[in-house]
């Protein structure tokens, strides 16, 4: 997001810098509070850091909530430069190396437009993984979660205890699931893949 010209014209009341959540792959976060800013929150990248602009009156809890919201929005904007199938396959290979010691090796990974009831699917016998085009534009960690989920199915086809043990290797599983659950609730889109106690999604 572009910088807020009104904010830049005035001196912020307080500025704090922190490191991003572990495993997020993001830059340092600087929160700038401004007395001029009443309700709006904005964020933008500035060199090797992310700057979040908030009203001075916000509580610490509100600050943290809005930092997370704006990080997700920035990530979604940046990921709209959609990965092609080749880049998606390379991403799957990197995730397999990182979380499964390279044991999950899909023969193909591609986007599809005919998956309206699931976020991703896997055919272990063919080694093929398909991701719904609805994921395009979502934060990278959400796309990675669905990829890791489907990669795990190359090693364990069902949703038994061994499958969930594999998925626990991905550190942002709960946050990604929360994001998708929010999308489901807000827009009535497909169910989150493979939730415990739900009908399997793939």
PDB file of C-alpha atoms in Angstrom:
ATOM      1  CA  UNK A   1       0.000   0.000   0.000  1.00  0.00           C
ATOM      2  CA  UNK A   2       1.274   3.515  -0.673  1.00  0.00           C
ATOM      3  CA  UNK A   3       2.339   5.705   2.203  1.00  0.00           C
ATOM      4  CA  UNK A   4      -0.272   7.957   3.757  1.00  0.00           C
ATOM      5  CA  UNK A   5       0.620  11.529   2.663  1.00  0.00           C
ATOM      6  CA  UNK A   6      -1.180  13.070   5.646  1.00  0.00           C
ATOM      7  CA  UNK A   7       0.822  10.939   8.032  1.00  0.00           C
ATOM      8  CA  UNK A   8       4.080  11.823   6.359  1.00  0.00           C
ATOM      9  CA  UNK A   9       3.268  15.496   6.688  1.00  0.00           C
ATOM     10  CA  UNK A  10       3.058  15.251  10.479  1.00  0.00           C
ATOM     11  CA  UNK A  11       5.313  13.794  13.130  1.00  0.00           C
ATOM     12  CA  UNK A  12       4.038  10.510  14.583  1.00  0.00           C
ATOM     13  CA  UNK A  13       3.248  10.527  18.280  1.00  0.00           C
ATOM     14  CA  UNK A  14       4.954   7.198  18.920  1.00  0.00           C
ATOM     15  CA  UNK A  15       6.739   4.595  16.852  1.00  0.00           C
ATOM     16  CA  UNK A  16       7.609   1.038  17.841  1.00  0.00           C
ATOM     17  CA  UNK A  17       9.481  -1.629  15.918  1.00  0.00           C
ATOM     18  CA  UNK A  18       9.173  -5.364  16.417  1.00  0.00           C
ATOM     19  CA  UNK A  19      10.160  -8.577  14.715  1.00  0.00           C
ATOM     20  CA  UNK A  20       7.503 -10.468  12.735  1.00  0.00           C
ATOM     21  CA  UNK A  21       5.971 -13.727  13.991  1.00  0.00           C
ATOM     22  CA  UNK A  22       8.354 -16.692  13.870  1.00  0.00           C
ATOM     23  CA  UNK A  23       8.323 -18.418  10.504  1.00  0.00           C
ATOM     24  CA  UNK A  24       6.409 -15.666   8.754  1.00  0.00           C
ATOM     25  CA  UNK A  25       9.245 -14.754   6.435  1.00  0.00           C
ATOM     26  CA  UNK A  26       8.284 -11.073   6.774  1.00  0.00           C
ATOM     27  CA  UNK A  27      10.453  -8.046   7.485  1.00  0.00           C
ATOM     28  CA  UNK A  28      10.570  -6.129  10.783  1.00  0.00           C
ATOM     29  CA  UNK A  29       7.348  -4.312  11.667  1.00  0.00           C
ATOM     30  CA  UNK A  30       7.247  -0.638  12.654  1.00  0.00           C
ATOM     31  CA  UNK A  31       4.024   0.693  14.163  1.00  0.00           C
ATOM     32  CA  UNK A  32       3.588   4.458  13.941  1.00  0.00           C
ATOM     33  CA  UNK A  33       0.874   6.096  16.051  1.00  0.00           C
ATOM     34  CA  UNK A  34      -0.525   9.441  14.966  1.00  0.00           C
ATOM     35  CA  UNK A  35      -2.835  11.827  16.854  1.00  0.00           C
ATOM     36  CA  UNK A  36      -4.094  13.114  13.497  1.00  0.00           C
ATOM     37  CA  UNK A  37      -5.312   9.674  12.476  1.00  0.00           C
ATOM     38  CA  UNK A  38      -8.830   9.061  13.843  1.00  0.00           C
ATOM     39  CA  UNK A  39     -10.102   5.718  12.560  1.00  0.00           C
ATOM     40  CA  UNK A  40      -8.156   4.589   9.525  1.00  0.00           C
ATOM     41  CA  UNK A  41      -5.289   2.092   9.527  1.00  0.00           C
ATOM     42  CA  UNK A  42      -2.865   1.632   6.634  1.00  0.00           C
ATOM     43  CA  UNK A  43       0.382  -0.157   5.925  1.00  0.00           C
ATOM     44  CA  UNK A  44       3.162  -0.218   3.363  1.00  0.00           C
ATOM     45  CA  UNK A  45       6.612  -1.659   2.767  1.00  0.00           C
ATOM     46  CA  UNK A  46       9.571   0.639   3.412  1.00  0.00           C
ATOM     47  CA  UNK A  47      12.891  -0.956   2.546  1.00  0.00           C
ATOM     48  CA  UNK A  48      13.395  -3.991   4.760  1.00  0.00           C
ATOM     49  CA  UNK A  49      10.512  -3.201   7.100  1.00  0.00           C
ATOM     50  CA  UNK A  50       6.728  -3.035   7.101  1.00  0.00           C
ATOM     51  CA  UNK A  51       5.222   0.208   8.430  1.00  0.00           C
ATOM     52  CA  UNK A  52       1.733   0.127   9.970  1.00  0.00           C
ATOM     53  CA  UNK A  53       0.021   3.472  10.641  1.00  0.00           C
ATOM     54  CA  UNK A  54      -2.615   3.553  13.390  1.00  0.00           C
ATOM     55  CA  UNK A  55      -4.504   6.136  15.488  1.00  0.00           C
ATOM     56  CA  UNK A  56      -2.693   7.151  18.689  1.00  0.00           C
ATOM     57  CA  UNK A  57      -5.690   6.229  20.864  1.00  0.00           C
ATOM     58  CA  UNK A  58      -5.645   2.513  19.970  1.00  0.00           C
ATOM     59  CA  UNK A  59      -5.046  -0.005  22.749  1.00  0.00           C
ATOM     60  CA  UNK A  60      -2.188  -2.499  22.586  1.00  0.00           C
ATOM     61  CA  UNK A  61      -4.645  -5.312  21.841  1.00  0.00           C
ATOM     62  CA  UNK A  62      -6.204  -3.329  18.981  1.00  0.00           C
ATOM     63  CA  UNK A  63      -2.741  -2.523  17.677  1.00  0.00           C
ATOM     64  CA  UNK A  64      -1.781  -6.196  17.541  1.00  0.00           C
ATOM     65  CA  UNK A  65      -5.038  -7.159  15.861  1.00  0.00           C
ATOM     66  CA  UNK A  66      -4.667  -4.466  13.210  1.00  0.00           C
ATOM     67  CA  UNK A  67      -1.013  -5.298  12.594  1.00  0.00           C
ATOM     68  CA  UNK A  68      -2.062  -8.882  11.790  1.00  0.00           C
ATOM     69  CA  UNK A  69      -4.917  -7.692   9.562  1.00  0.00           C
ATOM     70  CA  UNK A  70      -2.679  -5.316   7.605  1.00  0.00           C
ATOM     71  CA  UNK A  71       0.108  -7.884   7.208  1.00  0.00           C
ATOM     72  CA  UNK A  72      -2.448 -10.257   5.707  1.00  0.00           C
ATOM     73  CA  UNK A  73      -3.740  -7.540   3.365  1.00  0.00           C
ATOM     74  CA  UNK A  74      -0.260  -6.662   2.164  1.00  0.00           C
ATOM     75  CA  UNK A  75       0.591 -10.318   1.641  1.00  0.00           C
ATOM     76  CA  UNK A  76      -2.620 -10.850  -0.316  1.00  0.00           C
ATOM     77  CA  UNK A  77      -1.904  -7.842  -2.537  1.00  0.00           C
ATOM     78  CA  UNK A  78       1.612  -9.059  -3.228  1.00  0.00           C
ATOM     79  CA  UNK A  79       0.512 -12.605  -3.987  1.00  0.00           C
ATOM     80  CA  UNK A  80      -1.935 -11.321  -6.602  1.00  0.00           C
ATOM     81  CA  UNK A  81       1.067 -11.410  -8.863  1.00  0.00           C
ATOM     82  CA  UNK A  82      -0.189 -14.974  -9.230  1.00  0.00           C
ATOM     83  CA  UNK A  83       2.160 -17.890  -9.380  1.00  0.00           C
ATOM     84  CA  UNK A  84       2.003 -19.898 -12.591  1.00  0.00           C
ATOM     85  CA  UNK A  85       1.851 -23.684 -12.500  1.00  0.00           C
ATOM     86  CA  UNK A  86       5.641 -23.990 -12.827  1.00  0.00           C
ATOM     87  CA  UNK A  87       6.227 -21.628  -9.888  1.00  0.00           C
ATOM     88  CA  UNK A  88       3.559 -23.450  -7.882  1.00  0.00           C
ATOM     89  CA  UNK A  89       5.300 -26.786  -8.504  1.00  0.00           C
ATOM     90  CA  UNK A  90       8.637 -25.305  -7.439  1.00  0.00           C
ATOM     91  CA  UNK A  91       7.042 -23.938  -4.293  1.00  0.00           C
ATOM     92  CA  UNK A  92       5.644 -27.398  -3.513  1.00  0.00           C
ATOM     93  CA  UNK A  93       9.121 -28.898  -3.934  1.00  0.00           C
ATOM     94  CA  UNK A  94      10.623 -26.358  -1.521  1.00  0.00           C
ATOM     95  CA  UNK A  95       7.889 -27.022   1.045  1.00  0.00           C
ATOM     96  CA  UNK A  96       8.437 -30.773   0.739  1.00  0.00           C
ATOM     97  CA  UNK A  97      12.150 -30.295   1.335  1.00  0.00           C
ATOM     98  CA  UNK A  98      11.494 -28.032   4.318  1.00  0.00           C
ATOM     99  CA  UNK A  99       8.798 -30.016   6.120  1.00  0.00           C
ATOM    100  CA  UNK A 100       8.969 -33.584   4.800  1.00  0.00           C
ATOM    101  CA  UNK A 101      12.680 -34.027   4.033  1.00  0.00           C
ATOM    102  CA  UNK A 102      11.817 -34.090   0.326  1.00  0.00           C
ATOM    103  CA  UNK A 103       9.827 -37.316   0.625  1.00  0.00           C
ATOM    104  CA  UNK A 104       6.644 -35.867  -0.924  1.00  0.00           C
ATOM    105  CA  UNK A 105       7.383 -35.502  -4.631  1.00  0.00           C
ATOM    106  CA  UNK A 106       4.342 -34.588  -6.728  1.00  0.00           C
ATOM    107  CA  UNK A 107       4.386 -35.413 -10.424  1.00  0.00           C
ATOM    108  CA  UNK A 108       2.314 -32.299 -11.116  1.00  0.00           C
ATOM    109  CA  UNK A 109       1.016 -29.249  -9.251  1.00  0.00           C
ATOM    110  CA  UNK A 110      -1.402 -26.877 -10.932  1.00  0.00           C
ATOM    111  CA  UNK A 111      -4.194 -24.368 -10.485  1.00  0.00           C
ATOM    112  CA  UNK A 112      -7.705 -25.440 -11.480  1.00  0.00           C
ATOM    113  CA  UNK A 113     -10.957 -23.522 -11.836  1.00  0.00           C
ATOM    114  CA  UNK A 114     -13.397 -26.405 -11.314  1.00  0.00           C
ATOM    115  CA  UNK A 115     -12.948 -26.871  -7.552  1.00  0.00           C
ATOM    116  CA  UNK A 116     -15.818 -25.028  -5.934  1.00  0.00           C
ATOM    117  CA  UNK A 117     -16.227 -27.238  -2.853  1.00  0.00           C
ATOM    118  CA  UNK A 118     -12.597 -27.721  -1.838  1.00  0.00           C
ATOM    119  CA  UNK A 119      -9.409 -25.653  -1.635  1.00  0.00           C
ATOM    120  CA  UNK A 120      -7.117 -28.376  -2.889  1.00  0.00           C
ATOM    121  CA  UNK A 121      -7.103 -31.999  -3.938  1.00  0.00           C
ATOM    122  CA  UNK A 122      -4.558 -34.760  -4.365  1.00  0.00           C
ATOM    123  CA  UNK A 123      -4.514 -38.046  -6.284  1.00  0.00           C
ATOM    124  CA  UNK A 124      -1.712 -40.048  -4.598  1.00  0.00           C
ATOM    125  CA  UNK A 125      -1.732 -42.806  -7.239  1.00  0.00           C
ATOM    126  CA  UNK A 126      -0.913 -40.216  -9.914  1.00  0.00           C
ATOM    127  CA  UNK A 127       1.154 -37.904  -7.720  1.00  0.00           C
ATOM    128  CA  UNK A 128      -0.989 -34.960  -8.818  1.00  0.00           C
ATOM    129  CA  UNK A 129      -1.967 -31.934  -6.732  1.00  0.00           C
ATOM    130  CA  UNK A 130      -4.560 -29.374  -7.756  1.00  0.00           C
ATOM    131  CA  UNK A 131      -5.243 -26.058  -6.004  1.00  0.00           C
ATOM    132  CA  UNK A 132      -8.411 -24.017  -6.400  1.00  0.00           C
ATOM    133  CA  UNK A 133      -7.961 -20.726  -8.232  1.00  0.00           C
ATOM    134  CA  UNK A 134      -9.886 -19.157  -5.314  1.00  0.00           C
ATOM    135  CA  UNK A 135      -6.622 -19.276  -3.333  1.00  0.00           C
ATOM    136  CA  UNK A 136      -4.968 -16.853  -5.733  1.00  0.00           C
ATOM    137  CA  UNK A 137      -4.597 -13.517  -4.007  1.00  0.00           C
ATOM    138  CA  UNK A 138      -4.647 -15.003  -0.508  1.00  0.00           C
ATOM    139  CA  UNK A 139      -1.596 -14.631   1.775  1.00  0.00           C
ATOM    140  CA  UNK A 140       1.361 -16.858   0.959  1.00  0.00           C
ATOM    141  CA  UNK A 141       1.173 -18.750   4.246  1.00  0.00           C
ATOM    142  CA  UNK A 142      -2.420 -19.785   3.406  1.00  0.00           C
ATOM    143  CA  UNK A 143      -1.439 -21.118  -0.032  1.00  0.00           C
ATOM    144  CA  UNK A 144       1.524 -22.871   1.586  1.00  0.00           C
ATOM    145  CA  UNK A 145      -0.762 -24.493   4.157  1.00  0.00           C
ATOM    146  CA  UNK A 146      -2.978 -25.974   1.429  1.00  0.00           C
ATOM    147  CA  UNK A 147       0.105 -27.152  -0.480  1.00  0.00           C
ATOM    148  CA  UNK A 148       1.551 -28.765   2.654  1.00  0.00           C
ATOM    149  CA  UNK A 149      -1.833 -30.392   3.334  1.00  0.00           C
ATOM    150  CA  UNK A 150      -1.904 -31.937  -0.140  1.00  0.00           C
ATOM    151  CA  UNK A 151       1.792 -32.890  -0.021  1.00  0.00           C
ATOM    152  CA  UNK A 152       1.100 -34.778   3.201  1.00  0.00           C
ATOM    153  CA  UNK A 153      -1.515 -36.800   1.311  1.00  0.00           C
ATOM    154  CA  UNK A 154       1.204 -38.092  -1.003  1.00  0.00           C
ATOM    155  CA  UNK A 155       2.662 -39.731   2.110  1.00  0.00           C
ATOM    156  CA  UNK A 156      -0.562 -40.558   3.982  1.00  0.00           C
ATOM    157  CA  UNK A 157      -3.744 -40.730   1.851  1.00  0.00           C
ATOM    158  CA  UNK A 158      -6.338 -40.421   4.634  1.00  0.00           C
ATOM    159  CA  UNK A 159      -6.922 -38.046   7.547  1.00  0.00           C
ATOM    160  CA  UNK A 160      -5.791 -40.357  10.350  1.00  0.00           C
ATOM    161  CA  UNK A 161      -3.439 -39.544  13.258  1.00  0.00           C
ATOM    162  CA  UNK A 162      -0.313 -40.033  11.137  1.00  0.00           C
ATOM    163  CA  UNK A 163      -1.564 -37.444   8.650  1.00  0.00           C
ATOM    164  CA  UNK A 164      -2.155 -34.856  11.383  1.00  0.00           C
ATOM    165  CA  UNK A 165       1.287 -35.547  12.839  1.00  0.00           C
ATOM    166  CA  UNK A 166       2.801 -34.717   9.460  1.00  0.00           C
ATOM    167  CA  UNK A 167       0.767 -31.534   9.135  1.00  0.00           C
ATOM    168  CA  UNK A 168       1.917 -30.320  12.550  1.00  0.00           C
ATOM    169  CA  UNK A 169       5.340 -29.722  10.982  1.00  0.00           C
ATOM    170  CA  UNK A 170       3.947 -26.584   9.292  1.00  0.00           C
ATOM    171  CA  UNK A 171       4.067 -23.852  11.989  1.00  0.00           C
ATOM    172  CA  UNK A 172       1.275 -21.656  10.618  1.00  0.00           C
ATOM    173  CA  UNK A 173      -1.382 -24.347  10.297  1.00  0.00           C
ATOM    174  CA  UNK A 174      -3.747 -22.851  12.872  1.00  0.00           C
ATOM    175  CA  UNK A 175      -3.441 -19.310  11.540  1.00  0.00           C
ATOM    176  CA  UNK A 176      -4.009 -20.471   7.955  1.00  0.00           C
ATOM    177  CA  UNK A 177      -7.027 -22.512   8.984  1.00  0.00           C
ATOM    178  CA  UNK A 178      -8.391 -19.514  10.853  1.00  0.00           C
ATOM    179  CA  UNK A 179      -7.985 -17.360   7.753  1.00  0.00           C
ATOM    180  CA  UNK A 180      -9.808 -19.876   5.555  1.00  0.00           C
ATOM    181  CA  UNK A 181     -12.546 -20.341   8.138  1.00  0.00           C
ATOM    182  CA  UNK A 182     -13.030 -16.571   8.081  1.00  0.00           C
ATOM    183  CA  UNK A 183     -13.349 -16.615   4.302  1.00  0.00           C
ATOM    184  CA  UNK A 184     -15.829 -19.479   4.500  1.00  0.00           C
ATOM    185  CA  UNK A 185     -17.928 -17.634   7.057  1.00  0.00           C
ATOM    186  CA  UNK A 186     -17.805 -14.321   5.218  1.00  0.00           C
ATOM    187  CA  UNK A 187     -18.338 -15.482   1.668  1.00  0.00           C
ATOM    188  CA  UNK A 188     -19.715 -19.016   1.960  1.00  0.00           C
ATOM    189  CA  UNK A 189     -16.830 -20.438  -0.013  1.00  0.00           C
ATOM    190  CA  UNK A 190     -15.506 -24.052   0.173  1.00  0.00           C
ATOM    191  CA  UNK A 191     -14.952 -25.795   3.495  1.00  0.00           C
ATOM    192  CA  UNK A 192     -11.489 -25.699   5.046  1.00  0.00           C
ATOM    193  CA  UNK A 193      -9.664 -28.858   3.904  1.00  0.00           C
ATOM    194  CA  UNK A 194      -9.617 -31.816   6.202  1.00  0.00           C
ATOM    195  CA  UNK A 195     -10.795 -30.403   9.511  1.00  0.00           C
ATOM    196  CA  UNK A 196     -11.029 -32.989  12.276  1.00  0.00           C
ATOM    197  CA  UNK A 197     -14.542 -34.376  12.472  1.00  0.00           C
ATOM    198  CA  UNK A 198     -15.529 -33.014   9.053  1.00  0.00           C
ATOM    199  CA  UNK A 199     -16.062 -34.804   5.787  1.00  0.00           C
ATOM    200  CA  UNK A 200     -12.633 -35.143   4.117  1.00  0.00           C
ATOM    201  CA  UNK A 201     -12.106 -32.506   1.450  1.00  0.00           C
ATOM    202  CA  UNK A 202      -9.941 -34.638  -0.783  1.00  0.00           C
TER     203      UNK A 202
END
